Coordinates of C-alpha atoms and ligand atoms in Angstrom, one line a residue:
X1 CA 22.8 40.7 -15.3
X2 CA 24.8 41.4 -12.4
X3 CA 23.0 42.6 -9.1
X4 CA 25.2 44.0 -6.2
X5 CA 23.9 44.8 -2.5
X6 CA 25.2 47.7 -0.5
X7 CA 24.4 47.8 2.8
X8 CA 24.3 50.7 4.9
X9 CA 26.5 50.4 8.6
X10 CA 28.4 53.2 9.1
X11 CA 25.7 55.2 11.7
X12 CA 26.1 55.5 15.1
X13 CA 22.9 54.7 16.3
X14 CA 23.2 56.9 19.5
X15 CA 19.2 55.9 20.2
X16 CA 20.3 52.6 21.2
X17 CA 23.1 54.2 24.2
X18 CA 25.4 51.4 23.9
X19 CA 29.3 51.3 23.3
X20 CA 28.7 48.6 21.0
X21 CA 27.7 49.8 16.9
X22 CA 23.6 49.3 16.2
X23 CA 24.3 46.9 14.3
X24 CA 26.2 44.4 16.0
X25 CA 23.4 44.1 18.8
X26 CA 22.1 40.5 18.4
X27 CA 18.3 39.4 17.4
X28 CA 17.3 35.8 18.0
X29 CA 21.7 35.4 18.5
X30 CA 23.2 36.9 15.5
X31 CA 24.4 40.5 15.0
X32 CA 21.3 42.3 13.2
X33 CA 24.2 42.6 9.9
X34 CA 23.5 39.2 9.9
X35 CA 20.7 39.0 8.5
X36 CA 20.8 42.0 6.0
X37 CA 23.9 40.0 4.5
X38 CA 22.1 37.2 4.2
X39 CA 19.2 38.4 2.7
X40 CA 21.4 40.6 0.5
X41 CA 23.7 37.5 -0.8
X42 CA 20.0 35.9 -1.9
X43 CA 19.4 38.5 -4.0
X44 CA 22.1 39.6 -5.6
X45 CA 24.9 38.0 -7.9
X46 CA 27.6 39.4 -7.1
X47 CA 29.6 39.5 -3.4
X48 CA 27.9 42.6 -0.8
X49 CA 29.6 46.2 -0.1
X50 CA 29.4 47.1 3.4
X51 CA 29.3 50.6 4.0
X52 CA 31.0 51.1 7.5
X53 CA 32.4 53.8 9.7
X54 CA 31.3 54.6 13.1
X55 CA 32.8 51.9 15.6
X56 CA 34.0 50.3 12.3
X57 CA 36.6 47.9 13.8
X58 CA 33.9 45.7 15.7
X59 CA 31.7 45.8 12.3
X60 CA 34.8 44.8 10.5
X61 CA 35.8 41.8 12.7
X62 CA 32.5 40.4 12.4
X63 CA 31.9 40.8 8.6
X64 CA 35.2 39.2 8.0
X65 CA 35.5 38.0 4.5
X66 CA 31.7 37.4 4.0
X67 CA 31.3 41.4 2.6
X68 CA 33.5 43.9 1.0
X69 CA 33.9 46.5 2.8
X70 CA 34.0 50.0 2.6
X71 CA 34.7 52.8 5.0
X72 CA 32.8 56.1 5.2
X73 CA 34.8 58.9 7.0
X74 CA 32.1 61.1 8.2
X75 CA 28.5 60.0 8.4
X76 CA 26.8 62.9 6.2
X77 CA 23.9 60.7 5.3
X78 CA 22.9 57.8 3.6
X79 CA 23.2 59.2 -0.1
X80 CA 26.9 60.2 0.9
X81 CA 27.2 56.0 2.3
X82 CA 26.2 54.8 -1.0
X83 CA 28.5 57.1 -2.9
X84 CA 31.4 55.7 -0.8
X85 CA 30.9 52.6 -3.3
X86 CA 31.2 53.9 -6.3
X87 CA 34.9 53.5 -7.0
X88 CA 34.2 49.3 -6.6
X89 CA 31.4 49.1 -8.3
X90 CA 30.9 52.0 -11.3
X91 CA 31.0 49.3 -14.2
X92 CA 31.4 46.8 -12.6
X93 CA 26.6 46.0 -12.2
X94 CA 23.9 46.7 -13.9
X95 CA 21.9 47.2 -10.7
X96 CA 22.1 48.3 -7.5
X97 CA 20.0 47.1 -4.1
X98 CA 20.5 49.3 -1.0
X99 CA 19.3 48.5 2.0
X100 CA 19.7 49.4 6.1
X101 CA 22.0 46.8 8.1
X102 CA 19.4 47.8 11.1
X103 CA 16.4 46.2 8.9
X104 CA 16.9 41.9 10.4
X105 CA 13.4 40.9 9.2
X106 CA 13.5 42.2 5.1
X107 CA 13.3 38.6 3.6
X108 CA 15.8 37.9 1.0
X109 CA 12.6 37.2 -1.1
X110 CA 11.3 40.8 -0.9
X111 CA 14.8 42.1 -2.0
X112 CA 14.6 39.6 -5.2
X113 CA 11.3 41.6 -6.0
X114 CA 12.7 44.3 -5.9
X115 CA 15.0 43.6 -8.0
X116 CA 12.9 41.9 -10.8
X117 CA 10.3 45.0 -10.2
X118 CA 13.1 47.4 -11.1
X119 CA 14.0 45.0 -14.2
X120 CA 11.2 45.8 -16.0
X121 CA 10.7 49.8 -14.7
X122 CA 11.8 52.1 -17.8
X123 CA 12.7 54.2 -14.9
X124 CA 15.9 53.8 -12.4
X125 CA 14.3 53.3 -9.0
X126 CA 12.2 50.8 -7.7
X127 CA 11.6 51.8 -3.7
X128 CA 9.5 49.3 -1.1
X129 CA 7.2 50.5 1.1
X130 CA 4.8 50.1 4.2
X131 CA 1.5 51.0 5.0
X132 CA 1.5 51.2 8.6
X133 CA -0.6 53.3 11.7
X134 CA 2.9 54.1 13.9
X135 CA 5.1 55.7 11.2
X136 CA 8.1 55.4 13.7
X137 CA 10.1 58.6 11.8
X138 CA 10.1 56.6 8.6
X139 CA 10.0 58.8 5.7
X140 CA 6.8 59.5 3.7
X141 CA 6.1 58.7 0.3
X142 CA 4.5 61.7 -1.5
X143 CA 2.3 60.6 -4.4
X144 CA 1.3 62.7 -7.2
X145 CA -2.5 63.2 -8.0
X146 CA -2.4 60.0 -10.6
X147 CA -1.1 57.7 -8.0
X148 CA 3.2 57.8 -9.2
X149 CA 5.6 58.4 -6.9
X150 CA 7.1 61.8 -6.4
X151 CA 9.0 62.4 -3.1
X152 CA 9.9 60.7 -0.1
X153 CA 10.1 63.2 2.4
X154 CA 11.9 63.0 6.2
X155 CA 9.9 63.6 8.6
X156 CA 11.4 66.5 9.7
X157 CA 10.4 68.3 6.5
X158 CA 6.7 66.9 6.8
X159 CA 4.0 69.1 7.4
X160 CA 1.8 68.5 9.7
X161 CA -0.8 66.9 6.9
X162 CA 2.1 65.0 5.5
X163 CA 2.8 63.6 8.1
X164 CA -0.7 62.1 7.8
X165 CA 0.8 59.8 5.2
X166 CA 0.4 56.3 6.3
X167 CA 2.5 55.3 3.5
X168 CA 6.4 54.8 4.4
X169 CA 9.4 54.2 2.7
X170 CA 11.1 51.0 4.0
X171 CA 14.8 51.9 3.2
X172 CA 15.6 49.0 0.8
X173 CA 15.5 50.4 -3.1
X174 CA 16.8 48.6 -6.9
X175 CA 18.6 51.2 -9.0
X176 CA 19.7 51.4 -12.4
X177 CA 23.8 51.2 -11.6
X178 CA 24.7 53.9 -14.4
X179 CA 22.0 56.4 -13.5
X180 CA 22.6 55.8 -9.9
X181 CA 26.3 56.8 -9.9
X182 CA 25.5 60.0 -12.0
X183 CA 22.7 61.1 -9.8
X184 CA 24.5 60.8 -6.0
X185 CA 26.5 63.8 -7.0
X186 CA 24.0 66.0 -7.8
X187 CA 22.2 65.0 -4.4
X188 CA 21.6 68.7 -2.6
X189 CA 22.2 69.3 1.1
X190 CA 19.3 68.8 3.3
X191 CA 18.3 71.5 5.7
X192 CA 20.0 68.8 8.9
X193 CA 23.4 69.2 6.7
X194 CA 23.1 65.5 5.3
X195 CA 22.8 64.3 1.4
X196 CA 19.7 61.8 1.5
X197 CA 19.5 58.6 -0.6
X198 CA 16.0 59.5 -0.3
X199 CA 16.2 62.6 -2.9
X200 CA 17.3 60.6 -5.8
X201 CA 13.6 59.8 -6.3
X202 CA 12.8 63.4 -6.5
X203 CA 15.6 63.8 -9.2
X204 CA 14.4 60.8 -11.1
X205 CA 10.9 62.2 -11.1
X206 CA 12.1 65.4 -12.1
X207 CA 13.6 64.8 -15.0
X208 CA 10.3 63.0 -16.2
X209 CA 11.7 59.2 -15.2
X210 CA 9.5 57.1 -13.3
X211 CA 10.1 55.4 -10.1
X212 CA 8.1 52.2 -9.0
X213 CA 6.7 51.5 -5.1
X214 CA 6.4 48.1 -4.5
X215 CA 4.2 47.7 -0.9
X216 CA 5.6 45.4 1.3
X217 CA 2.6 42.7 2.2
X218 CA 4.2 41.8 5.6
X219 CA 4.8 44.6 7.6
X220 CA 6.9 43.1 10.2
X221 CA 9.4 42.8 7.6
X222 CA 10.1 47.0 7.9
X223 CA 11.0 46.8 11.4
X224 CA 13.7 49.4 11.5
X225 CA 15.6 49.1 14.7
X226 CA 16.6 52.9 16.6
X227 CA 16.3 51.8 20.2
X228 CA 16.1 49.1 22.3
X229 CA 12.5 48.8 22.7
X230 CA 12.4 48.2 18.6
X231 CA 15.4 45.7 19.2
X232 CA 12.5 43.9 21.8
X233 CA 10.3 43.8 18.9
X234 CA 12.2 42.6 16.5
X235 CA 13.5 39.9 18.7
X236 CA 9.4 39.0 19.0
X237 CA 8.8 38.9 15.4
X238 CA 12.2 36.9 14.2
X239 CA 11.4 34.1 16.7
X240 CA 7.9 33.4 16.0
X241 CA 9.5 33.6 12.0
X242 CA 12.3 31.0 13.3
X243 CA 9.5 28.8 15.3
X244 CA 7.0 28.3 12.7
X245 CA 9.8 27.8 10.5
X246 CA 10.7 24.7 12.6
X247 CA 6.9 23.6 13.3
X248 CA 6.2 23.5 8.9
X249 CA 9.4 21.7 9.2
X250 CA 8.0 19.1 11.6
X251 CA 9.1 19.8 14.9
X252 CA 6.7 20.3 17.6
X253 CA 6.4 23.4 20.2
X254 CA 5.1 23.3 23.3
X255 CA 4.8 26.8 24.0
X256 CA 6.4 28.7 20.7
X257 CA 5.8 31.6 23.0
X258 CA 8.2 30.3 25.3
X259 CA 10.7 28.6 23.2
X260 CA 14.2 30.6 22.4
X261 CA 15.4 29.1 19.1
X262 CA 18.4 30.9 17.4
X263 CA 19.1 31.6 13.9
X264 CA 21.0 28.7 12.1
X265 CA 19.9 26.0 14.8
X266 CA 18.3 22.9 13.3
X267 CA 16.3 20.5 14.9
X268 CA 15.3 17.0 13.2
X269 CA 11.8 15.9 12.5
X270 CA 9.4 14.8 15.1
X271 CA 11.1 16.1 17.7
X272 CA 9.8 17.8 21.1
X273 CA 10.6 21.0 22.4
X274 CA 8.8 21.9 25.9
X275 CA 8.6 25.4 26.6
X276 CA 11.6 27.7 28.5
X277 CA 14.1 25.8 26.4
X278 CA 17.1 27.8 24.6
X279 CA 18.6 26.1 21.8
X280 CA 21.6 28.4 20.8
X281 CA 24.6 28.7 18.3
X282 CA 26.0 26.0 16.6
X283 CA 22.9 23.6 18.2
X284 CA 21.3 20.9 16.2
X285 CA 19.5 18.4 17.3
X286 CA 18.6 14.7 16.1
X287 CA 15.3 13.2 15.0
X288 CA 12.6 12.4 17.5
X289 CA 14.4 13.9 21.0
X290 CA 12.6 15.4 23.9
X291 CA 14.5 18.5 25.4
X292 CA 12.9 20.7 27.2
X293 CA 11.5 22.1 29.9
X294 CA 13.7 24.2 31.2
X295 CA 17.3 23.4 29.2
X296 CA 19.6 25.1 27.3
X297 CA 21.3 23.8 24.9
X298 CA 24.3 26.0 23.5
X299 CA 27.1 24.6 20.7
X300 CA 25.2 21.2 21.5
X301 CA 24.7 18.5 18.9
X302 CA 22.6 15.3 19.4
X303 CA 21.9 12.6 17.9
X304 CA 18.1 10.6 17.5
X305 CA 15.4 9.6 20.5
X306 CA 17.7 11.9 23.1
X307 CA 15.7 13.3 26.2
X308 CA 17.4 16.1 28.1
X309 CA 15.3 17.4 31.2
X310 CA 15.9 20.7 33.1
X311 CA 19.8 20.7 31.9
X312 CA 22.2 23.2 30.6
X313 CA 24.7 21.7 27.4
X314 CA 27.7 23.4 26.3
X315 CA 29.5 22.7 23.9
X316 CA 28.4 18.7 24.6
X317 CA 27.9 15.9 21.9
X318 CA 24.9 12.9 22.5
X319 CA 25.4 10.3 20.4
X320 CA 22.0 8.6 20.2
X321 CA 19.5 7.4 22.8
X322 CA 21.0 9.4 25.4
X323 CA 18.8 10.4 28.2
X324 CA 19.9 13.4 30.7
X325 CA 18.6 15.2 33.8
X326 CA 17.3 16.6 35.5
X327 CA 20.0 18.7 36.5
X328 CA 22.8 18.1 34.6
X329 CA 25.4 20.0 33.5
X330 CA 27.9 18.9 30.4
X331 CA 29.9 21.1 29.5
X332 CA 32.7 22.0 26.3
X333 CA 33.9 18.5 25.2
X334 CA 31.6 16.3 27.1
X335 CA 30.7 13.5 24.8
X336 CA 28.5 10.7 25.7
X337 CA 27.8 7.9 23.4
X338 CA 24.8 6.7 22.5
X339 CA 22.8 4.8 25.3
X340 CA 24.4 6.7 28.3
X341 CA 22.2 7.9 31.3
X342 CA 23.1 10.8 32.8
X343 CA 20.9 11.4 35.6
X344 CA 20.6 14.6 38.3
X345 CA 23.1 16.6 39.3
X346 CA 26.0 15.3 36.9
X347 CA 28.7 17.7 35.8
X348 CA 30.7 16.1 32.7
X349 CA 33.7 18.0 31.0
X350 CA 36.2 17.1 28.7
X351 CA 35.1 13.8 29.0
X352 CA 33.8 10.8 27.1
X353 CA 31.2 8.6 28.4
X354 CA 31.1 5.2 26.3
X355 CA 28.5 3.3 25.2
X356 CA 25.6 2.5 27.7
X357 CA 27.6 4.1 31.1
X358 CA 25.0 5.0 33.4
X359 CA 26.0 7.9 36.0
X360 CA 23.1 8.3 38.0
X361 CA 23.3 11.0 40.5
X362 CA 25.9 13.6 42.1
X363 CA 28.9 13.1 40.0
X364 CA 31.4 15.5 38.5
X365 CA 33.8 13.6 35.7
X366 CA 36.4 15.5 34.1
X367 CA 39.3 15.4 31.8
X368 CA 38.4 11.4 32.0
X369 CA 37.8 8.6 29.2
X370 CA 35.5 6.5 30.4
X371 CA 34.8 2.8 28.6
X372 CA 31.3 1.0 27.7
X373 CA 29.1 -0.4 30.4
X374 CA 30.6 1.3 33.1
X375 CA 28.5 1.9 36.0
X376 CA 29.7 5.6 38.2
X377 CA 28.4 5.3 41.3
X378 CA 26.8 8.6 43.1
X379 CA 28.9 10.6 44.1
X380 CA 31.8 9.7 42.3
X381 CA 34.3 12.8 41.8
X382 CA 37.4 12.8 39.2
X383 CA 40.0 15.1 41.5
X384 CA 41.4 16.1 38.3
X385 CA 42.8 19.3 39.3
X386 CA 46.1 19.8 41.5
X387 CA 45.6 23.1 42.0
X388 CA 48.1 24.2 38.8
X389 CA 47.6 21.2 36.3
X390 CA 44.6 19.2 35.0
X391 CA 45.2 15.4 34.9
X392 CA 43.2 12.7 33.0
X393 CA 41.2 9.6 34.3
X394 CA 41.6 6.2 32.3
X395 CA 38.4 4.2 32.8
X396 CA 38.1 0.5 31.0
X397 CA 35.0 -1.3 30.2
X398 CA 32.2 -3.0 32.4
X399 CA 33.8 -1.1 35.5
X400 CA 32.0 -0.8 38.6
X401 CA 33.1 2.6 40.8
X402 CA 31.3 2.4 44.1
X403 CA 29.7 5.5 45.8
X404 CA 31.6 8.3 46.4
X405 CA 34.6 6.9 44.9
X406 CA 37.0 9.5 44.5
X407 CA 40.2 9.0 41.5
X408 CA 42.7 11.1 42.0
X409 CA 44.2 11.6 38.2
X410 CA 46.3 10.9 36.7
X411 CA 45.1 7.4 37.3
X412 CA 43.5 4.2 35.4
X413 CA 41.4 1.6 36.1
X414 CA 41.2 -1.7 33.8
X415 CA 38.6 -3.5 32.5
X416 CA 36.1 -5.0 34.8
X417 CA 37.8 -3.3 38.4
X418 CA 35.8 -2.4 41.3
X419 CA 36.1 0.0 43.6
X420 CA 34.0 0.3 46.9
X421 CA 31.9 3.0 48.3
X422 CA 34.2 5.5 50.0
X423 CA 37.5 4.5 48.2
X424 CA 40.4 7.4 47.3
X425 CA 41.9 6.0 44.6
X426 CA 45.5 7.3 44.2
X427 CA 47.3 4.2 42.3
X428 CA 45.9 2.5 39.3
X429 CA 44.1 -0.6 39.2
X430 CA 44.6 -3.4 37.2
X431 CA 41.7 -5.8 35.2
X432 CA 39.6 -7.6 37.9
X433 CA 40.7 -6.1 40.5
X434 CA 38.5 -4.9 43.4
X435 CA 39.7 -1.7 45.6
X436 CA 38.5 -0.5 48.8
X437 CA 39.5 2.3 51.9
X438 CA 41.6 5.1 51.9
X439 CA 44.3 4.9 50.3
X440 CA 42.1 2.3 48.0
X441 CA 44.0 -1.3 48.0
X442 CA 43.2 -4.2 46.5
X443 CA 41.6 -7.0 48.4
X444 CA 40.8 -9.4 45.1
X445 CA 40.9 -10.4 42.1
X446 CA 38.3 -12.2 40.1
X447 CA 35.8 -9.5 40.4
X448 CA 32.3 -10.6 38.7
X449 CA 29.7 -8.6 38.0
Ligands
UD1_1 C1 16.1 56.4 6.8 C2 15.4 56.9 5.6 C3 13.9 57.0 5.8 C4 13.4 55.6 6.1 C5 14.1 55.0 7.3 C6 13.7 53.6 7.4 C7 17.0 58.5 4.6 C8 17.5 59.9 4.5 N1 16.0 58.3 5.3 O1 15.9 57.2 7.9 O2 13.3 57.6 4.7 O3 12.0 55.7 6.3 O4 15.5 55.0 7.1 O5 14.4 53.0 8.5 O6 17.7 57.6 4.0 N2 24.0 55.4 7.5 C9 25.3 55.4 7.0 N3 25.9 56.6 6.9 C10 25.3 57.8 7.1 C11 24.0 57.8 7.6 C12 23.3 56.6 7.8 O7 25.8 54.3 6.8 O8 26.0 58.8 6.9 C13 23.3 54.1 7.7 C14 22.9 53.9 9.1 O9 23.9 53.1 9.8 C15 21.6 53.0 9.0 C16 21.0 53.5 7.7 O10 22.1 54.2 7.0 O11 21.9 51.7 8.9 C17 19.8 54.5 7.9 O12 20.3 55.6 8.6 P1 19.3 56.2 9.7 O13 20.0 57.4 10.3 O14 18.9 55.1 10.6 O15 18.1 56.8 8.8 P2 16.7 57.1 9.3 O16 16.6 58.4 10.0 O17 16.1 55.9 10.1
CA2 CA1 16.9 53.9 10.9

């Protein structure tokens, strides 16, 4: 039995006043299509059909190779968006999901209901709805005296005891493929010159087929997003859905309230999160780590029993057993191996830390390999930058840099070498060796530590 989504994205969205397309605005960090792929891959066998169109290029770059897509010339309503499918997919499944790109919180579990609903309906249409107070311009579902469906009607049509109706449609429907394809041409006009999914019910009914409702038991999962202020609420409802998510999983929350998780981050068990933290992208983080308060943590991947305190990580590996901040900043290709203490105001790029280097306070390292043991003494600065090229820092093992040691790269500095407090150091230095003074020179050998 094959099963294909189309998802409608070709609409403006002119509620939301933005230059960028509805659906590209992010919930929880991922464009809201997102999540209507994803939940439409779950359900389905076959590969999705976007429907795009307005501001289709953006859409397009984003959706990539993970849908098929197809383009829909002028937006005259979401029965005309289907239709725009047809050519790929007339033969080709025996059913047909629909849903709205602007819908992030339908589960992928809710479609597959849909879909096994429709399975056994003699009819062609199996349509989800909502029973909700605020009916937010969602269509109503008109039922006939014995309880089947009959209509859905726009709101604009409603009267004003239809619009009563506390029962809405969703926007996410199972249809027969065959009966489908025949019945979008034969889809009248509305009165606001579009041709409505919506009315293929009221031809199904017509010619005596039935049509199943199946009632959505979570109604967060029908938040349809027209303006910002639904984008706000479906930002709410997706993280408390991503945070209990990692709390059944075995990661404890502070504050869940207060803790910005995005979709596709992981976090391993029996790890802490303390409230205002932001764990974003590519981010996944190791068994049994502290982060939090106050961090954010973007691209950022760590390994077990790391702490990072009031800190922003970019694009930064721990190995594990790292501990940093407060105030720390690492950003794109920082990498500190496991047992490094990185302590307050620390700025680390491009670099690697080995293992157990301690940096305690007021340092900025970049563009600089750095060996095991090595102990950066505050206020150590790599002067990496010449003001057109950046130039790397070679640091050995068990090396001692004094406070406020400034390197001047490119430079090295062999295993065991000193410098003292103060020292510009503009040549390298070999094993041993202890530096001091400006230029730094070397006064002995034999250092011991
Ligand atoms: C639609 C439904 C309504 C339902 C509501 C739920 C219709 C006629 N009405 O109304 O019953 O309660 O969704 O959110 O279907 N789109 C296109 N091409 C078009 C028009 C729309 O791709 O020509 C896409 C939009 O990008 C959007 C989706 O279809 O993703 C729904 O369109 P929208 O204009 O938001 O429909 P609603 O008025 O919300
Ligand atoms: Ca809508």
């Amino acid at each position: 039995m094959k099963v294909t989504a189309v998802i409608l994205a070709a609409g403006q969205g002119t509620r939301m006043r933005s230059d960028l397309p509805k659906v590209m605005h992010a919930v929880c960090g991922q464009p809201m299509i997102y999540y209507a792929i994803q939940a439409a891959k779950a359900a389905s066998s076959e590969t999705p059909v976007v429907v795009i169109g307005h501001a289709a290029d953006a859409v397009k770059d984003y959706v990539h190779d993970s849908a098929r897509l197809v383009f829909q010339e002028k937006q005259l309503g979401t029965g005309h968006a289907v239709l725009q499918a047809e050519s790929f997919l007339r033969g080709k499944s025996d059913y047909v999901i629909v849903t709205y790109a602007d819908m992030p919180l339908l589960r992928a579990e809710t479609l597959s209901r849909l879909v096994a609903t429709q399975g056994a309906n003699p009819g062609p249409i199996t349509l989800l709805t909502v029973i909700a107070d605020d009916p937010r311009g969602f269509g109503r579902i008109i039922r006939k005296p014995d309880g089947s469906v009959e209509a859905i009607l726009e709101e604009a049509q409603a009267s004003p005891e239809q619009l009563t109706i506390q029962e809405l449609n969703v926007g996410a429907y199972c249809f027969s493929a065959d009966w489908l394809w025949e019945a979008l041409h034969r889809i009248p006009l509305s009165p606001k010159g579009e041709y409505y999914l919506t009315d293929t019910v009221e031809l199904a009914v017509k010619a005596g087929l039935p049509v199943q409702a199946l009632l959505l038991d979570d109604p967060l999962e029908a938040i349809g997003i027209n303006t910002r202020i639904h984008l706000s609420e479906a930002e709410v409802a997706m993280r408390q859905r991503i945070n209990s998510a990692h709390m059944l999983a075995g990661v404890t929350l502070i504050n869940p309230q207060m803790t910005y998780i995005e979709a596709g981050v992981t976090i391993g068990l029996d790890t802490v999160i303390w409230p205002n933290s932001y764990l974003q992208g590519g981010t996944r983080i190791g068994e049994n780590c502290e982060i939090g308060p106050d961090s954010i943590l973007r691209d950022t991947v760590t390994g077990q029993n790391c702490v990072v305190l009031a800190s922003v990580l970019e694009g930064a590996i721990l190995e594990d057993n790292v501990d940093v901040g407060p105030f720390a900043h690492l950003r794109k290709g920082a990498h500190l191996c496991s047992g490094v203490h990185m302590g307050n105001f620390g700025e680390v790029k491009d670099s690697t830390l080995g293992p157990g280097t301690k940096m305690g306070h007021f340092s900025y390292i970049g563009n600089a390999t750095i060996g095991p043991n090595v102990n950066i003494g505050a206020g150590t600065i790599t002067c990496n930058y010449d003001g057109v090229h950046k130039h790397p820092t070679q640091i050995g093992a068990d090396v001692f840099i004094g406070s406020d040691t400034m390197l001047v790269a490119p430079v090295e500095l062999g295993d065991r070498s000193r410098t003292g407090a103060g020292s510009v150091v503009t040549k390298n230095v070999p094993e041993d060796t202890l530096v001091v003074g400006m230029p730094a020179r070397a006064i002995s050998r034999k250092t011991k530590r």
